[in-house]
Structures are given as C-alpha cells and as structure tokens.
Amino acid sequence: MRENIREPAFDLLKYFFTSKSTFSFKLGFSNINRDRKFNSRRFRFLPRGFDGIDRSAGPETLYASENITPSRFEINEDTRPTDFYVASQDITAGYALGDYTKGKFRFIGGVRIEKGKQEVSTLDAFSLEPIPTVAKLDNTDLLPSISGVYNFTSTFSLRTGYSQTVSRPQFRELSPFEFSDITGGRATIGNPNLKRARIRNFDVRGEWLKGSNLFSVGFFYKKLISPIEIVVEPTTALRTSFRNALGAENKGLEFEFRQTLASISSRLASLSINTNYTFVSSNIRIGEQDLSVVTSKERPLAGQSRHLFNTAIDYDHTNLQINTRLIFNYTGARISDVGTFTLPDIVEKGYPTLDLLFNKQFGKKEGRWEVKLSGENLLNRLVRFKVLDQPFQVYRRGRSFSLGVSYTFF
C-alpha cells in the first residue's frame, strides 16, 4: 500500500475588548487530500508429495524454500479481481467562529462548511481492459455549532450545546476487497454503496467546581442519520461487511467526579481520582428495504454499550518529578455484528481493562532525561462473544508494555 496525505490549513483570529465584555472572531480554512494505491496478492501452497518431509513440523519448516518443488509443494497464485484498488479523498472546509463573554455568561457559536469528495475504484490488476467497481461520495455539509455557559455562582455553572458532524466510511469499507482478521479468521468485505453518516448532538450539563475538585451531571441526545454498522452475512463461512441503517438515537446520562485527596491528608496532596459513568439508551431505525434483511428489528445501535465506566488514579509529585496514572475502564455488553437473513446478532460481553502509565524526569528543564513506562490491558481478561447466549468466540487480546527514554537539550 502507498498513501500520500496533504493537510494545508490556516486560521485568522481577532479580539475585541470593551469594559464589560470580550469578543473574539475566528476564520479558518482547511483541506485534507489523500490518495492511496493498494494491492494484495494471494498464494496457495499445494502439496504434491511428502517424501522426506516431517508433516508434524511447524509452518516455518514445512514451507522452507527447499520444500518448494514440483514433488513436494507448489505455489499457485490465487489473487482475486478485487484485490487491487485506488482511492482518493478531498475534504475542503471553511469555518467562522465567534466567542462572546459578558459577566457570568459565555456564548460560542459558529458554522463549518465541508465539501467532501471520496472515490474508491476496485479493479482487476491482471486484466488488459478492467471494468472497475466504483464507490463515489460527493457531499456538501453545513455544520453549525452552538454552546453556552452561565455561571450561577462561583462554584456552579450550567452548560449546553448543539452541534452537527459527519462520519465518512474508510477506504477499505468502500471496496469489495475481501480480507481476513489475523485473530478469528473471519473474512470482511467492503460495501461500495455506503453513504456518509450525519450526526446531530445536543447536551446539557451542570458542574460544581471547587478548586480542582469537580462533580458534574449531564444529559445528552444524539441523532444519527445513516449510521454505518458492521453486519454478518450468511456465506459458506460467516463473512463481515458494512451497511447503513436508516437512523439511530442515543440518549443518556453522564456523571463525572474529580477529587484531590489533599482534603483528607496533606500527605495525599499528590493523589487525585477521576471517575466517569455513562448510561446510554440506544435505538436503531430500520428502513423498509432492510426489514427483510436484518434479523433484529428492535435493538441498540451496533457497537453501542448501555454502560460505560472509567476511573483514573493520578499521582503527581512535582518535587520528585514523578507522574503515575492507573486507569480502569469497563465497556458493557454490545452488539459487535448485526445478524442478517435470519442469522442472530453477535454480542460482545462486557470487558474490563487496566492500564498503567509512569513518567519520571531527571534534572532541570535544560538538559533533562525522561523515562516513560506503560503497560496496557494488564488484566488480560477473556474477550467473549456470544450468539443466543451460546459461546461464539473467546480469546485474549494480550498485554503490551513499552519503555521509552528521551533527553531534552533545551
């Protein structure tokens, strides 16, 4: 695969001050231009004989170069007509944003205009006159954004906001190129008929802030038009693809709590805890043309959990130049693949993770060493998928660790 990405952008910001208010105005332009050329080649090892070969040996021994002969193994090309595609994306956007503050009130409003073009052409690289399968998206979107904050007291404020965004499919989601996951082995194929998804967001939140301590409770509502879902197709071996639903609605409550432990003891002043819990009610809307395709007519949006919880414990000691963070996350059960043509949905069970980040600095700002250590998924719990309450797939993602050392000269 070869890909080129270009992202030119510029911003212009102007401030206006009066004795009782502040206003800023911002104009901007951005462009994201990507082009990709992708090809895949497939080969099959065909056994012709096993003279002198230990068939119990591992792949690195069985398929050694000395065994690739007409009397042992032959290599045959099995590349498919859909294993090559060229793709391009060009997103040009301009925006204007105003920020007005007066007394206890702050208002931020703006609009963004996006012109998005995306094209993926899949064709047979070995054909002299290939007929490409073309996926093409060409959309212009007007995306407003409005938010406001009112500080009722020095410790309590109310925030509200509304915005519109879009979500575009990836290149490989638009190509009928079929690939298989390394873990699980299930094939996945793109869908050239995908559309971009449009999202409308609304939220309101109350915040109680005292020093660096925070408690907030909020309500949010999200309306999705043509959301992209992962679906499972009843081929000879189960195959995954992508499909636009008619729409979906997500709404729920979010609670956040942040507390330093200095109020308990001065010895704990370097410790703080940050906890967040989100409850989501999700409902999908199925188009008439899909009523005979999808199996579940009433369900949440694929990939959306009902319960999300995370908490982080931070230790930040300025004198010792140490920063440590322990992060726990829990993602509740969710539909991973939508069932089609009577196949049931595949559900991923709830899954906890635990990550650790450690950072230690040595020396002053000029001429300073820094050591970073991280460990991800320390619990390494089983990832479980089920179909109709029966086990479908079970595996472990594994733990990962990294160590980095850097030196700052100035």
Coordinates of C-alpha atoms in Angstrom, one line a residue:
M1 CA 0.0 0.0 0.0
R2 CA 1.2 3.5 -0.8
E3 CA -0.6 6.6 0.6
N4 CA 0.0 10.3 0.4
I5 CA -1.6 12.8 2.8
R6 CA -1.6 16.6 2.4
E7 CA -3.2 18.9 5.1
P8 CA -2.8 22.6 4.4
A9 CA -4.7 24.9 6.8
F10 CA -4.7 28.5 8.1
D11 CA -6.6 30.4 10.8
L12 CA -7.2 34.1 11.4
L13 CA -8.1 35.3 15.0
K14 CA -9.2 38.8 16.1
Y15 CA -10.1 40.0 19.6
F16 CA -12.4 42.8 20.6
F17 CA -12.5 44.2 24.1
T18 CA -14.9 46.5 26.0
S19 CA -15.1 47.4 29.7
K20 CA -17.8 44.8 30.3
S21 CA -17.3 42.1 27.6
T22 CA -14.9 40.2 25.4
F23 CA -15.5 39.0 21.9
S24 CA -13.2 37.0 19.6
F25 CA -13.8 36.1 15.9
K26 CA -12.0 33.3 14.1
L27 CA -12.0 32.4 10.5
G28 CA -10.3 29.3 9.1
F29 CA -9.7 27.1 6.1
S30 CA -8.5 23.5 5.9
N31 CA -8.0 20.9 3.3
I32 CA -7.3 17.2 3.7
N33 CA -6.2 15.4 0.5
R34 CA -5.4 11.7 0.5
D35 CA -4.7 9.3 -2.3
R36 CA -4.0 5.6 -1.9
K37 CA -3.0 2.7 -4.1
F38 CA -3.5 -0.7 -2.6
N39 CA -2.9 -4.2 -3.9
S40 CA -2.9 -7.6 -2.3
R41 CA -1.6 -10.9 -3.8
R42 CA -2.7 -14.3 -2.6
F43 CA -0.8 -17.6 -3.0
R44 CA -1.7 -21.2 -2.2
F45 CA 0.7 -24.0 -1.2
L46 CA -0.4 -27.1 -3.0
P47 CA 1.0 -30.4 -1.6
R48 CA 2.4 -32.7 -4.3
G49 CA 4.1 -35.3 -2.1
F50 CA 5.7 -35.7 1.3
D51 CA 8.8 -37.6 0.6
G52 CA 11.3 -36.8 3.3
I53 CA 9.0 -34.2 5.0
D54 CA 8.0 -34.3 8.6
R55 CA 4.3 -33.4 8.4
S56 CA 4.3 -32.7 12.2
A57 CA 6.8 -29.8 11.8
G58 CA 5.8 -26.2 12.1
P59 CA 5.0 -23.9 9.1
E60 CA 8.5 -22.4 9.0
T61 CA 9.9 -25.9 8.4
L62 CA 7.2 -27.3 6.1
Y63 CA 7.3 -24.3 3.8
A64 CA 11.1 -23.8 3.7
S65 CA 12.5 -22.9 0.3
E66 CA 14.0 -26.4 -0.2
N67 CA 10.5 -27.9 0.0
I68 CA 9.0 -25.7 -2.7
T69 CA 9.5 -28.2 -5.6
P70 CA 7.1 -30.0 -8.0
S71 CA 7.5 -33.2 -5.9
R72 CA 6.7 -31.5 -2.6
F73 CA 4.9 -28.2 -2.6
E74 CA 3.8 -25.9 -5.4
I75 CA 2.9 -22.3 -5.1
N76 CA -0.1 -21.2 -7.1
E77 CA -1.2 -17.6 -7.4
D78 CA -4.8 -17.1 -6.1
T79 CA -5.1 -13.3 -6.4
R80 CA -8.7 -12.2 -6.9
P81 CA -10.0 -9.5 -9.3
T82 CA -11.0 -7.4 -6.3
D83 CA -7.5 -7.4 -4.7
F84 CA -6.5 -4.0 -6.1
Y85 CA -8.0 -0.6 -5.6
V86 CA -7.1 3.1 -6.0
A87 CA -8.7 5.7 -3.7
S88 CA -8.8 9.4 -3.2
Q89 CA -10.4 11.8 -0.7
D90 CA -10.6 15.5 -0.8
I91 CA -12.3 17.4 2.1
T92 CA -12.3 21.2 1.8
A93 CA -13.7 23.2 4.7
G94 CA -14.2 26.8 5.8
Y95 CA -15.4 28.0 9.1
A96 CA -16.3 31.0 11.2
L97 CA -16.5 31.0 15.0
G98 CA -17.5 33.7 17.5
D99 CA -16.8 33.7 21.2
Y100 CA -18.6 36.3 23.4
T101 CA -18.2 36.7 27.2
K102 CA -20.1 39.2 29.4
G103 CA -20.2 38.8 33.1
K104 CA -21.5 35.4 34.1
F105 CA -22.4 34.4 30.5
R106 CA -20.4 33.0 27.7
F107 CA -21.7 32.1 24.2
I108 CA -19.8 30.3 21.5
G109 CA -21.3 29.9 18.0
G110 CA -20.1 29.1 14.6
V111 CA -20.6 27.2 11.4
R112 CA -18.4 25.0 9.2
I113 CA -19.0 24.2 5.6
E114 CA -17.4 21.0 4.3
K115 CA -17.2 19.9 0.7
G116 CA -16.2 16.2 0.7
K117 CA -15.3 14.0 -2.2
Q118 CA -14.3 10.4 -1.9
E119 CA -13.8 7.8 -4.6
V120 CA -12.6 4.2 -4.5
S121 CA -12.1 2.2 -7.7
T122 CA -11.6 -1.6 -7.4
L123 CA -10.4 -3.4 -10.5
D124 CA -8.6 -6.5 -11.8
A125 CA -4.9 -5.6 -11.9
F126 CA -4.2 -8.5 -14.3
S127 CA -6.9 -7.6 -16.8
L128 CA -6.0 -5.7 -20.0
E129 CA -9.4 -4.0 -20.0
P130 CA -10.5 -3.9 -16.4
I131 CA -14.0 -2.7 -15.6
P132 CA -13.8 -1.0 -12.2
T133 CA -16.3 -1.2 -9.4
V134 CA -16.5 2.5 -8.3
A135 CA -17.7 3.8 -4.9
K136 CA -18.2 7.6 -5.1
L137 CA -19.3 10.1 -2.4
D138 CA -19.7 13.8 -3.1
N139 CA -21.4 15.8 -0.4
T140 CA -21.6 19.4 0.9
D141 CA -22.5 19.8 4.5
L142 CA -23.4 22.8 6.6
L143 CA -22.4 22.1 10.2
P144 CA -23.5 24.5 12.8
S145 CA -22.2 24.5 16.4
I146 CA -23.6 26.5 19.4
S147 CA -22.8 26.3 23.1
G148 CA -23.4 28.5 26.1
V149 CA -22.2 28.6 29.7
Y150 CA -23.9 30.5 32.6
N151 CA -22.0 30.8 35.9
F152 CA -24.8 31.0 38.6
T153 CA -22.3 31.1 41.4
S154 CA -18.5 30.9 41.8
T155 CA -18.9 27.1 42.2
F156 CA -21.9 26.2 39.9
S157 CA -22.3 26.6 36.2
L158 CA -24.7 25.3 33.6
R159 CA -23.5 24.3 30.1
T160 CA -25.5 23.5 27.0
G161 CA -24.6 22.8 23.4
Y162 CA -25.8 21.7 20.0
S163 CA -23.6 20.6 17.0
Q164 CA -23.7 18.7 13.8
T165 CA -21.0 16.4 12.5
V166 CA -20.4 13.8 9.8
S167 CA -18.7 10.4 9.7
R168 CA -17.3 9.1 6.5
P169 CA -16.6 5.5 5.6
Q170 CA -12.9 4.3 5.4
F171 CA -11.4 3.4 2.0
R172 CA -11.5 -0.3 2.7
E173 CA -15.1 -0.1 3.8
L174 CA -16.0 1.1 0.3
S175 CA -14.1 -1.5 -1.7
P176 CA -15.3 -5.1 -2.4
F177 CA -11.8 -6.3 -1.4
E178 CA -12.1 -9.2 1.0
F179 CA -9.6 -9.7 3.8
S180 CA -9.4 -11.9 6.9
D181 CA -8.7 -11.0 10.5
I182 CA -5.5 -12.4 11.9
T183 CA -7.4 -13.4 15.1
G184 CA -10.7 -15.2 14.4
G185 CA -10.1 -15.7 10.7
R186 CA -13.5 -14.3 9.7
A187 CA -13.5 -12.6 6.3
T188 CA -14.5 -9.0 5.9
I189 CA -15.6 -7.3 2.6
G190 CA -16.4 -3.7 1.9
N191 CA -19.6 -2.2 0.5
P192 CA -19.4 0.3 -2.4
N193 CA -22.9 1.5 -1.7
L194 CA -22.1 3.0 1.7
K195 CA -23.1 6.6 2.5
R196 CA -21.6 9.1 5.0
A197 CA -23.4 9.3 8.3
R198 CA -24.7 12.6 9.7
I199 CA -24.9 13.2 13.4
R200 CA -26.8 15.8 15.5
N201 CA -25.6 16.3 19.1
F202 CA -27.3 18.0 22.0
D203 CA -26.2 18.1 25.6
V204 CA -26.8 20.0 28.8
R205 CA -24.7 19.7 31.9
G206 CA -24.5 21.1 35.4
E207 CA -21.0 21.5 37.0
W208 CA -20.0 22.0 40.6
L209 CA -16.4 23.2 40.7
K210 CA -14.3 24.0 43.8
G211 CA -10.6 24.4 43.2
S212 CA -9.6 21.4 41.2
N213 CA -12.5 19.2 42.5
L214 CA -15.4 18.7 40.2
F215 CA -18.8 17.0 40.2
S216 CA -21.0 17.1 37.1
V217 CA -24.2 15.5 35.8
G218 CA -25.3 15.8 32.2
F219 CA -28.0 14.7 29.7
F220 CA -27.1 14.1 26.1
Y221 CA -29.1 13.3 23.0
K222 CA -27.6 12.1 19.7
K223 CA -29.5 11.5 16.4
L224 CA -27.7 9.6 13.7
I225 CA -28.8 9.5 10.1
S226 CA -27.5 6.6 8.0
P227 CA -25.1 5.3 10.7
I228 CA -22.7 2.6 9.4
E229 CA -22.9 -0.7 11.1
I230 CA -20.9 -4.0 10.9
V231 CA -23.1 -6.8 9.7
V232 CA -22.5 -10.6 9.4
E233 CA -23.6 -12.3 6.2
P234 CA -24.6 -15.9 5.8
T235 CA -22.0 -17.0 3.3
T236 CA -20.4 -20.5 3.3
A237 CA -18.2 -19.3 6.0
L238 CA -19.5 -16.3 8.0
R239 CA -18.4 -13.0 6.4
T240 CA -18.5 -9.5 7.8
S241 CA -19.5 -6.4 5.8
F242 CA -20.8 -2.9 6.4
R243 CA -24.3 -1.4 5.9
N244 CA -26.1 1.9 6.5
A245 CA -29.0 1.8 8.9
L246 CA -31.8 4.3 8.3
G247 CA -31.1 6.0 11.6
A248 CA -30.5 5.7 15.3
E249 CA -31.0 7.6 18.6
N250 CA -28.7 7.6 21.6
K251 CA -29.6 9.4 24.8
G252 CA -28.5 9.1 28.3
L253 CA -26.9 10.5 31.5
E254 CA -23.3 11.1 32.3
F255 CA -21.7 11.6 35.7
E256 CA -18.2 12.8 36.4
F257 CA -16.4 13.1 39.7
R258 CA -12.9 14.5 40.2
Q259 CA -11.3 14.9 43.7
T260 CA -7.9 15.5 45.0
L261 CA -7.1 13.8 48.3
A262 CA -5.4 16.8 49.9
S263 CA -8.6 17.5 52.0
I264 CA -8.1 14.1 53.6
S265 CA -4.4 14.5 54.5
S266 CA -1.6 16.7 53.3
R267 CA 0.5 13.6 52.7
L268 CA -2.0 12.6 50.0
A269 CA -1.9 16.0 48.2
S270 CA -0.2 14.4 45.2
L271 CA -3.1 11.9 44.7
S272 CA -6.3 12.5 42.8
I273 CA -9.1 10.4 41.4
N274 CA -11.3 11.0 38.4
T275 CA -14.4 8.8 37.8
N276 CA -16.9 8.9 34.9
Y277 CA -20.0 6.8 34.4
T278 CA -22.3 7.0 31.3
F279 CA -25.7 5.3 30.8
V280 CA -26.9 5.1 27.2
S281 CA -30.3 4.2 25.8
S282 CA -29.9 3.4 22.2
N283 CA -32.5 2.5 19.5
I284 CA -32.0 1.8 15.8
R285 CA -34.4 2.6 13.0
I286 CA -34.6 0.2 10.1
G287 CA -35.5 1.2 6.6
E288 CA -38.3 -0.6 4.7
Q289 CA -35.8 -2.0 2.2
D290 CA -33.9 -3.6 5.1
L291 CA -36.8 -5.1 7.0
S292 CA -36.4 -8.4 5.2
V293 CA -32.6 -8.3 5.5
V294 CA -31.7 -7.7 9.2
T295 CA -32.8 -10.2 11.8
S296 CA -33.4 -7.9 14.8
K297 CA -35.9 -5.2 14.1
E298 CA -35.6 -3.6 17.6
R299 CA -32.1 -3.3 19.1
P300 CA -29.5 -0.8 20.1
L301 CA -27.0 0.7 17.6
A302 CA -24.2 -1.8 16.8
G303 CA -21.1 -1.0 18.9
Q304 CA -23.1 1.0 21.5
S305 CA -22.8 -0.2 25.1
R306 CA -25.5 0.6 27.7
H307 CA -23.0 1.1 30.5
L308 CA -19.6 2.8 30.3
F309 CA -17.4 3.3 33.3
N310 CA -13.8 4.5 33.8
T311 CA -11.8 5.7 36.7
A312 CA -8.2 7.0 36.9
I313 CA -6.0 7.5 39.9
D314 CA -3.2 10.0 39.4
Y315 CA 0.0 10.5 41.4
D316 CA 1.7 13.8 40.5
H317 CA 4.7 14.7 42.7
T318 CA 6.4 17.9 41.4
N319 CA 9.5 17.7 43.6
L320 CA 10.2 14.1 42.7
Q321 CA 9.3 14.8 39.1
I322 CA 7.1 11.7 39.0
N323 CA 3.8 11.3 37.3
T324 CA 1.8 8.0 37.5
R325 CA -1.6 7.2 36.3
L326 CA -3.6 4.0 36.8
I327 CA -6.7 3.7 34.5
F328 CA -9.6 1.3 34.8
N329 CA -12.2 1.0 32.0
Y330 CA -15.3 -1.1 31.7
T331 CA -17.3 -1.3 28.5
G332 CA -20.6 -3.0 28.8
A333 CA -22.1 -5.7 26.5
R334 CA -22.7 -4.5 22.9
I335 CA -23.7 -5.9 19.5
S336 CA -20.5 -6.4 17.5
D337 CA -22.1 -7.7 14.3
V338 CA -25.7 -7.3 13.2
G339 CA -27.3 -10.5 12.0
T340 CA -28.8 -10.7 8.6
F341 CA -31.1 -13.1 6.7
T342 CA -32.2 -14.9 10.0
L343 CA -28.6 -15.1 11.4
P344 CA -28.7 -13.8 15.0
D345 CA -26.7 -10.8 16.2
I346 CA -23.2 -11.4 17.6
V347 CA -22.8 -9.8 21.1
E348 CA -19.6 -8.9 22.8
K349 CA -19.8 -9.4 26.5
G350 CA -18.7 -6.6 28.9
Y351 CA -14.9 -6.2 29.2
P352 CA -12.7 -4.5 31.8
T353 CA -9.2 -3.1 31.1
L354 CA -6.4 -1.8 33.4
D355 CA -3.6 0.4 32.1
L356 CA -0.6 1.9 33.9
L357 CA 1.4 4.9 32.8
F358 CA 4.6 6.0 34.6
N359 CA 6.8 9.1 33.9
K360 CA 10.0 10.1 35.7
Q361 CA 12.1 13.1 34.9
F362 CA 15.7 13.7 35.9
G363 CA 17.5 17.1 36.0
K364 CA 16.4 20.6 35.2
K365 CA 14.5 21.9 32.2
E366 CA 17.7 22.4 30.2
G367 CA 19.5 19.0 29.9
R368 CA 16.8 16.7 31.3
W369 CA 16.3 13.0 31.0
E370 CA 12.8 11.5 30.9
V371 CA 11.8 7.8 31.3
K372 CA 8.3 6.6 30.2
L373 CA 6.9 3.2 31.1
S374 CA 3.5 2.0 30.1
G375 CA 1.6 -1.3 30.5
E376 CA -1.7 -1.8 28.7
N377 CA -4.5 -4.4 29.3
L378 CA -2.8 -5.7 32.5
L379 CA -5.9 -7.7 33.5
N380 CA -5.9 -9.5 30.1
R381 CA -9.4 -10.8 30.7
L382 CA -11.1 -13.1 28.2
V383 CA -12.9 -11.4 25.4
R384 CA -16.1 -13.3 24.9
F385 CA -18.6 -13.2 22.0
K386 CA -22.0 -15.0 22.2
V387 CA -24.8 -15.8 19.9
L388 CA -28.2 -16.5 21.5
D389 CA -26.5 -16.9 24.9
Q390 CA -24.1 -19.6 23.5
P391 CA -20.4 -19.0 23.2
F392 CA -19.3 -17.9 19.7
Q393 CA -15.7 -16.8 20.1
V394 CA -13.3 -16.5 23.0
Y395 CA -9.8 -15.1 23.0
R396 CA -7.3 -12.8 24.9
R397 CA -6.0 -9.6 23.5
G398 CA -2.8 -9.9 25.4
R399 CA -0.8 -7.4 27.5
S400 CA 1.6 -4.9 26.0
F401 CA 4.5 -3.0 27.6
S402 CA 6.6 -0.1 26.3
L403 CA 9.7 1.7 27.6
G404 CA 11.0 5.0 26.3
V405 CA 13.9 7.2 27.2
S406 CA 14.4 10.8 26.0
Y407 CA 16.7 13.7 26.5
T408 CA 15.9 17.4 26.3
F409 CA 18.8 19.7 25.3
F410 CA 16.9 23.0 25.8

